[in-house]
mmCIF file of C-alpha atoms in Angstrom:
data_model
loop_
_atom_site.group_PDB
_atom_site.id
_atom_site.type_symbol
_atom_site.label_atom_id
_atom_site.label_comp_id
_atom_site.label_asym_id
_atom_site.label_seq_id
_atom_site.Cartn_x
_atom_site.Cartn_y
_atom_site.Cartn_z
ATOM 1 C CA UNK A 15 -40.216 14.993 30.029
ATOM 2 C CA UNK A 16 -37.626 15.993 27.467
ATOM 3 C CA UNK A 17 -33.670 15.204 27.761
ATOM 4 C CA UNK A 18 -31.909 18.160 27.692
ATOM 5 C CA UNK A 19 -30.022 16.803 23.887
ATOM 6 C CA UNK A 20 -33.695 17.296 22.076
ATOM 7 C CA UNK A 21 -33.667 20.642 22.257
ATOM 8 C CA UNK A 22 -36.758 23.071 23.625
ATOM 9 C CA UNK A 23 -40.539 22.105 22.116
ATOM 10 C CA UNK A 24 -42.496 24.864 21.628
ATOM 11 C CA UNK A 25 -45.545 25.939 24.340
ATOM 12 C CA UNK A 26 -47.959 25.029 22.195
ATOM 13 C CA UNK A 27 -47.287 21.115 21.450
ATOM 14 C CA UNK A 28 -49.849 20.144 24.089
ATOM 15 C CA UNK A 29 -47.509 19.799 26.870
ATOM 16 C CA UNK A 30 -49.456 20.403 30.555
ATOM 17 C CA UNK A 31 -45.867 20.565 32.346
ATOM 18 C CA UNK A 32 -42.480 20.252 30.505
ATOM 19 C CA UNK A 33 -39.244 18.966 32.545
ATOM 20 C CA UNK A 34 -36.327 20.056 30.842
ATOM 21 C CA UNK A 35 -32.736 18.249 31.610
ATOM 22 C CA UNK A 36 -30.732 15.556 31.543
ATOM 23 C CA UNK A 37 -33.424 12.851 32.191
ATOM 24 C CA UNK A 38 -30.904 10.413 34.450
ATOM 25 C CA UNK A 39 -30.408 12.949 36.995
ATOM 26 C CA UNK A 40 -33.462 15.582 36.843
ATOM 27 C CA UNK A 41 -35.406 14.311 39.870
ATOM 28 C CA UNK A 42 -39.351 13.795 39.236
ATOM 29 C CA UNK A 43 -42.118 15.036 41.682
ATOM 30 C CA UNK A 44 -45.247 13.046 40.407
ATOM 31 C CA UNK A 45 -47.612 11.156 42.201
ATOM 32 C CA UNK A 46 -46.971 7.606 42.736
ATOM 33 C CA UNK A 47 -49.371 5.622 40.512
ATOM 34 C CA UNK A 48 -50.545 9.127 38.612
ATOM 35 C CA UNK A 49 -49.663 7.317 35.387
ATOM 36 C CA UNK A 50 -51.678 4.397 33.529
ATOM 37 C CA UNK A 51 -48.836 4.304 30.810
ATOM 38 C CA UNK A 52 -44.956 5.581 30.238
ATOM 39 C CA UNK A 53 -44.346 6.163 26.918
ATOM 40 C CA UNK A 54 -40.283 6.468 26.428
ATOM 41 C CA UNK A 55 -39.188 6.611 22.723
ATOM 42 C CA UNK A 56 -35.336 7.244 22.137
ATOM 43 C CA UNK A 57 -34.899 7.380 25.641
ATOM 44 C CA UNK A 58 -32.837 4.186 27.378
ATOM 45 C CA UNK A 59 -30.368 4.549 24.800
ATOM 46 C CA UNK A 60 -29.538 8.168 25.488
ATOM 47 C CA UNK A 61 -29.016 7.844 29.752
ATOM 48 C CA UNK A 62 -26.110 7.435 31.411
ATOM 49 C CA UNK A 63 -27.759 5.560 34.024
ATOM 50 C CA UNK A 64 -30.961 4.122 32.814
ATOM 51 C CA UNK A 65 -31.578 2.382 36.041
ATOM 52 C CA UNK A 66 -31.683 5.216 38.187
ATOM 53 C CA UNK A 67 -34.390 6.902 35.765
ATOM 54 C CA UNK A 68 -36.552 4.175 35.753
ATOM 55 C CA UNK A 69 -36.365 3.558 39.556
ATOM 56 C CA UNK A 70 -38.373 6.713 40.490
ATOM 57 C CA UNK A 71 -40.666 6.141 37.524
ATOM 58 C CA UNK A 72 -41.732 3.087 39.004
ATOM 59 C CA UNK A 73 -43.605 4.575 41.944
ATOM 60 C CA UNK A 74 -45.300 7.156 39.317
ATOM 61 C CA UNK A 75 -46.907 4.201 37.229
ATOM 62 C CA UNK A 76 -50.280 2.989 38.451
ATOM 63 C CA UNK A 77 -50.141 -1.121 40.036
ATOM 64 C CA UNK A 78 -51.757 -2.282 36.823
ATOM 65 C CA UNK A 79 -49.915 0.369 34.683
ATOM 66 C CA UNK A 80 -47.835 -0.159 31.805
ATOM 67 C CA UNK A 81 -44.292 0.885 29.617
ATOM 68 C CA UNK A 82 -43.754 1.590 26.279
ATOM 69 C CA UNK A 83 -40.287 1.550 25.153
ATOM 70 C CA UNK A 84 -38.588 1.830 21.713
ATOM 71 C CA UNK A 85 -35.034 1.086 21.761
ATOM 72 C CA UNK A 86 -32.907 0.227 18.972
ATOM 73 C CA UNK A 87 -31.192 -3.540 18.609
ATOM 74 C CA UNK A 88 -26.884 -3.999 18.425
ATOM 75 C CA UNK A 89 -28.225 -7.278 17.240
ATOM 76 C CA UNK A 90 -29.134 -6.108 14.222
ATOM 77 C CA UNK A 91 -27.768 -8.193 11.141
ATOM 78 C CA UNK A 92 -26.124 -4.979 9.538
ATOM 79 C CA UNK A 93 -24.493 -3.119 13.006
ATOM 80 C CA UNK A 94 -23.321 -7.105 13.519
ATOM 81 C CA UNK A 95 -21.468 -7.210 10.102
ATOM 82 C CA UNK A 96 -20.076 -3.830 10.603
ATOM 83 C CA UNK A 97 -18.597 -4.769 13.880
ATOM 84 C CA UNK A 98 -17.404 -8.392 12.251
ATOM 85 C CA UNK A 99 -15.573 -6.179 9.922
ATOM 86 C CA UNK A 100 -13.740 -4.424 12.318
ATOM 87 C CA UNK A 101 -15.718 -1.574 11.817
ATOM 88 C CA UNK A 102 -17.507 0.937 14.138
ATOM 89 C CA UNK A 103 -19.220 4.560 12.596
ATOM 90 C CA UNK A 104 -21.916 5.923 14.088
ATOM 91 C CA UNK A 105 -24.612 7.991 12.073
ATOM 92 C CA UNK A 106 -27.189 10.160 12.235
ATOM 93 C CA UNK A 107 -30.224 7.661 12.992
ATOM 94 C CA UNK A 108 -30.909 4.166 14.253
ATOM 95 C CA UNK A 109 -28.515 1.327 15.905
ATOM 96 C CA UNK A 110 -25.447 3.710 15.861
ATOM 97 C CA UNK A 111 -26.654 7.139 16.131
ATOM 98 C CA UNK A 112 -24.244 9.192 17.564
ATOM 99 C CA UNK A 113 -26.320 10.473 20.250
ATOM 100 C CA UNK A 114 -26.462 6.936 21.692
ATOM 101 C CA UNK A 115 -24.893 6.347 24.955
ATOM 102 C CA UNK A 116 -26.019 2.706 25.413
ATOM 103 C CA UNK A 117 -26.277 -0.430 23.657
ATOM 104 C CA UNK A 118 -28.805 -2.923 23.582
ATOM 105 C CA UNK A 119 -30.401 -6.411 22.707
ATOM 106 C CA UNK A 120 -33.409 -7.773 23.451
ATOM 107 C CA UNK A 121 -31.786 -9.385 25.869
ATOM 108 C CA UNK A 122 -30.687 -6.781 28.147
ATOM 109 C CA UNK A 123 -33.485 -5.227 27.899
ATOM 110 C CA UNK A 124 -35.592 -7.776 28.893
ATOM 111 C CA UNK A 125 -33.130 -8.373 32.035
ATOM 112 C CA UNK A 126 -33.171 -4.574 32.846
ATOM 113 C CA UNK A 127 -36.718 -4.686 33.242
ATOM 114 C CA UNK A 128 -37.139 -7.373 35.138
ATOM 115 C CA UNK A 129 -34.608 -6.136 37.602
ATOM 116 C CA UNK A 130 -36.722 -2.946 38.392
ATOM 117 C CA UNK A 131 -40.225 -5.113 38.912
ATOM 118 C CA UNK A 132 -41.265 -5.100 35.684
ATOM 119 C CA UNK A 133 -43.033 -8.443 34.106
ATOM 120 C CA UNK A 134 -44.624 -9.771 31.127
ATOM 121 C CA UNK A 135 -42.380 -7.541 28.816
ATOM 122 C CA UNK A 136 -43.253 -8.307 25.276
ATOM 123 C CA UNK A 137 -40.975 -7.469 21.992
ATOM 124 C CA UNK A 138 -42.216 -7.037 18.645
ATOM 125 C CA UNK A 139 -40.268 -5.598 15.681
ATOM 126 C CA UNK A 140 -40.824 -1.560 15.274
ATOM 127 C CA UNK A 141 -38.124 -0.879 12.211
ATOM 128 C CA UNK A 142 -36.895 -3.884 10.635
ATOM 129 C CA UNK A 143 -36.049 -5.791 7.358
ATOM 130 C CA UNK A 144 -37.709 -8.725 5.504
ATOM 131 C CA UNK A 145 -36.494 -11.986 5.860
ATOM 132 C CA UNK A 146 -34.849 -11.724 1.973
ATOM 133 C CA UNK A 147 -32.719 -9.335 3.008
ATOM 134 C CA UNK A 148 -30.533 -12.027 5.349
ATOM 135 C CA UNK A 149 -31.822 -15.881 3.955
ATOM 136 C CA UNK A 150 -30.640 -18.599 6.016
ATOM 137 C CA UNK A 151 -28.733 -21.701 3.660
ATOM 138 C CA UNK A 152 -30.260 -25.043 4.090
ATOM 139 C CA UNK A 153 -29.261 -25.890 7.314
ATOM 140 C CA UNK A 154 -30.363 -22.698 8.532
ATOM 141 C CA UNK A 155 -27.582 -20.409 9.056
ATOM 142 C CA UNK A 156 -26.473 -17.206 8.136
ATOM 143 C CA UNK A 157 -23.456 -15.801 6.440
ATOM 144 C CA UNK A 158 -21.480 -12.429 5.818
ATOM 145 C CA UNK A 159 -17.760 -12.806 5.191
ATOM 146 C CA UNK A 160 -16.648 -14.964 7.795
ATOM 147 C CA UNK A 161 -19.174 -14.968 10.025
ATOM 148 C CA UNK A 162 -21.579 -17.786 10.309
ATOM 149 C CA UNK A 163 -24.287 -17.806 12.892
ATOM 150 C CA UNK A 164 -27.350 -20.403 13.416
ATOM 151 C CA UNK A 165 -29.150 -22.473 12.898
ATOM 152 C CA UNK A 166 -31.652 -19.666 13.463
ATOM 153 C CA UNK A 167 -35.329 -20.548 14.467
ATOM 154 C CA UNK A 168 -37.654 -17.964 12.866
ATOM 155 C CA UNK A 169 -37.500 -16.154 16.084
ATOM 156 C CA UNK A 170 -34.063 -16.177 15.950
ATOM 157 C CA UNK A 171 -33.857 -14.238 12.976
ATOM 158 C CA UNK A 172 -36.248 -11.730 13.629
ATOM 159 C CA UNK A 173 -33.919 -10.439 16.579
ATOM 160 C CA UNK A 174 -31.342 -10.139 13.372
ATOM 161 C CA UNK A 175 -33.880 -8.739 11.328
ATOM 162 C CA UNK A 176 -34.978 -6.120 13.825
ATOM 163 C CA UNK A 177 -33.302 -2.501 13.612
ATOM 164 C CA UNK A 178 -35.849 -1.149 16.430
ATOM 165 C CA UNK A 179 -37.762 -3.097 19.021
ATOM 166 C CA UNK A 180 -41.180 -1.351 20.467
ATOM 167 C CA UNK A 181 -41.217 -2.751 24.258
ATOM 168 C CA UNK A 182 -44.573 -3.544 25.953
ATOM 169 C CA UNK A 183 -44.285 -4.434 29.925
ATOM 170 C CA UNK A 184 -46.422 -4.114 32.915
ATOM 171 C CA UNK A 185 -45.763 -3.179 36.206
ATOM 172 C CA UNK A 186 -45.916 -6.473 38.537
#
């Protein structure tokens, strides 16, 4: 499948059958459970209605199938600070590419999933920065300006830390 905004591959990247459109309403024909993964990169964050994609999707994924998402994080320290500065300018690439339609945390995600029968979804950092680049003060908080945010557990901080999540869940 490729959304009508990344343009036309070429016949000879390997595709067996190409669906071209606007992913949220191009409607599918594949065999329920003819999939054993879904592999969506730069995908939720680019539908209007990311709900009514991954419905029909559902029924193509076999029972013990699984997802593979990438999807960048608002929660990000630096998209955070921008927006605590009363800022908001969208770029070329990551949290606030201007191609994005949607926003998310890990969060949401996590709670979108779950809504449509997924379980066991899993997060681990795809794109992010090292812990130096945000260090909590003694009592464990963080600081830019005037915001102030913790104490942070480790885990905590990673979701700060994290510019792109890859998304592992399975179909319950």
């Amino acid at each position: 499948l490729v959304d009508a905004s990344a343009g036309t591959p070429e016949g000879d990247e390997g595709y067996d059958k190409l669906i071209h459109g606007p992913l949220d309403f191009t409607p599918l024909s594949f065999e329920d459970g003819s999939f054993d993964c879904l592999l969506l990169t730069h995908v939720l964050e680019r539908l209007r209605n990311p709900e009514a994609f991954l419905k029909p999707l559902m029924k193509c994924l076999s029972h013990e199938g699984l997802v593979l998402i990438t999807v960048p994080n608002l929660q990000y320290h630096k998209t955070v600070f921008m927006l605590s500065e009363g800022r908001w300018a969208y770029g070329e690439s990551g949290v606030m590419d201007r191609k994005n339609l949607r926003f998310y945390t890990a969060h949401e995600v996590r709670w979108l999933l779950q809504r449509l029968g997924f379980t066991n979804v899993r997060f681990a950092s795809l794109v992010g920065d090292d812990a130096a680049a945000l260090p909590r003060d003694t009592e464990g908080y963080i600081h830019h300006g005037d915001v102030k945010a913790g104490p942070l557990t480790d885990e905590q901080l990673a979701s700060w830390l994290t510019e792109y999540y890859l998304v592992l869940a399975t179909r319950s």
